[in-house]
Amino acid sequence: MTKKKKDTIKSLAINAKDVGSTEIQIGLLTDKITKLSEHFKRFKKDKHSTLGLSKSVNKRKKLLAYLKKKNTESYQKVIKQLNLRK
């Protein structure tokens, strides 16, 4: 596990043993989306990875909608911490 991934999990974890909550999944997907976006700045013709990017974006969107419906307070915290939505 990379250091960035560990930092993301640690910053969004609800308790000490939390590794798969909705908040953490959103954080990890955000890291993946950022990494793929940087990749596309260098390799504009990489069409195969665009599918992975769009799947990740849609999954994050669904998870954010779920979190907003279930726990609005946690949703606001995640949005602010990950700097999503202006």
Short mmCIF file of C-alpha atoms in Angstrom, two decimals:
data_model
loop_
_atom_site.label_atom_id
_atom_site.label_comp_id
_atom_site.label_asym_id
_atom_site.label_seq_id
_atom_site.Cartn_x
_atom_site.Cartn_y
_atom_site.Cartn_z
CA MET A 1 0.00 0.00 0.00
CA THR A 2 1.40 3.39 -0.96
CA LYS A 3 1.97 6.22 1.48
CA LYS A 4 -0.63 8.42 -0.25
CA LYS A 5 -3.23 5.67 0.05
CA LYS A 6 -2.45 5.17 3.75
CA ASP A 7 -2.70 8.92 4.36
CA THR A 8 -6.07 9.05 2.62
CA ILE A 9 -7.40 6.15 4.68
CA LYS A 10 -6.06 7.64 7.91
CA SER A 11 -7.54 11.10 7.24
CA LEU A 12 -11.03 9.81 6.36
CA ALA A 13 -11.33 6.83 8.73
CA ILE A 14 -14.26 6.80 11.16
CA ASN A 15 -12.42 4.58 13.66
CA ALA A 16 -8.99 2.96 13.96
CA LYS A 17 -9.82 -0.25 12.07
CA ASP A 18 -11.90 1.40 9.33
CA VAL A 19 -10.64 0.60 5.83
CA GLY A 20 -13.74 0.30 3.64
CA SER A 21 -16.32 2.89 4.67
CA THR A 22 -18.02 5.04 2.05
CA GLU A 23 -15.86 8.03 3.00
CA ILE A 24 -12.64 6.10 2.42
CA GLN A 25 -13.88 4.67 -0.88
CA ILE A 26 -14.68 8.20 -2.08
CA GLY A 27 -11.21 9.37 -1.04
CA LEU A 28 -9.43 6.52 -2.82
CA LEU A 29 -11.49 7.05 -5.97
CA THR A 30 -10.62 10.76 -5.87
CA ASP A 31 -6.91 9.87 -5.73
CA LYS A 32 -7.36 7.50 -8.68
CA ILE A 33 -9.24 10.13 -10.70
CA THR A 34 -6.54 12.73 -10.01
CA LYS A 35 -3.82 10.29 -11.07
CA LEU A 36 -5.65 9.41 -14.30
CA SER A 37 -6.25 13.08 -15.07
CA GLU A 38 -2.52 13.75 -14.80
CA HIS A 39 -1.90 10.73 -17.05
CA PHE A 40 -4.20 12.15 -19.74
CA LYS A 41 -2.34 15.45 -19.76
CA ARG A 42 0.71 13.52 -21.01
CA PHE A 43 -1.02 10.85 -23.13
CA LYS A 44 -3.96 12.45 -24.91
CA LYS A 45 -4.57 9.48 -27.23
CA ASP A 46 -4.93 6.86 -24.48
CA LYS A 47 -8.55 5.89 -25.16
CA HIS A 48 -8.54 2.65 -23.16
CA SER A 49 -7.91 4.38 -19.85
CA THR A 50 -10.76 6.83 -20.44
CA LEU A 51 -13.17 3.97 -19.71
CA GLY A 52 -11.54 3.42 -16.32
CA LEU A 53 -11.70 7.14 -15.60
CA SER A 54 -15.38 7.42 -16.46
CA LYS A 55 -16.21 4.32 -14.38
CA SER A 56 -14.34 5.79 -11.41
CA VAL A 57 -16.08 9.16 -11.75
CA ASN A 58 -19.51 7.52 -11.93
CA LYS A 59 -18.81 5.25 -8.96
CA ARG A 60 -17.66 8.23 -6.88
CA LYS A 61 -20.78 10.13 -7.92
CA LYS A 62 -23.00 7.26 -6.75
CA LEU A 63 -21.13 6.92 -3.46
CA LEU A 64 -21.42 10.68 -2.83
CA ALA A 65 -25.17 10.54 -3.49
CA TYR A 66 -25.49 7.61 -1.08
CA LEU A 67 -23.47 9.37 1.60
CA LYS A 68 -25.49 12.57 1.20
CA LYS A 69 -28.71 10.60 1.68
CA LYS A 70 -27.48 8.56 4.67
CA ASN A 71 -25.22 10.98 6.56
CA THR A 72 -25.28 14.64 5.49
CA GLU A 73 -22.75 15.72 8.12
CA SER A 74 -20.16 13.21 6.94
CA TYR A 75 -20.90 14.17 3.33
CA GLN A 76 -20.11 17.83 4.04
CA LYS A 77 -16.87 16.82 5.80
CA VAL A 78 -15.73 14.67 2.87
CA ILE A 79 -16.58 17.34 0.28
CA LYS A 80 -14.61 19.95 2.22
CA GLN A 81 -11.64 17.67 2.95
CA LEU A 82 -11.25 16.39 -0.62
CA ASN A 83 -11.90 19.84 -2.08
CA LEU A 84 -14.73 18.64 -4.33
CA ARG A 85 -17.50 20.95 -5.53
CA LYS A 86 -16.74 24.63 -5.51
#
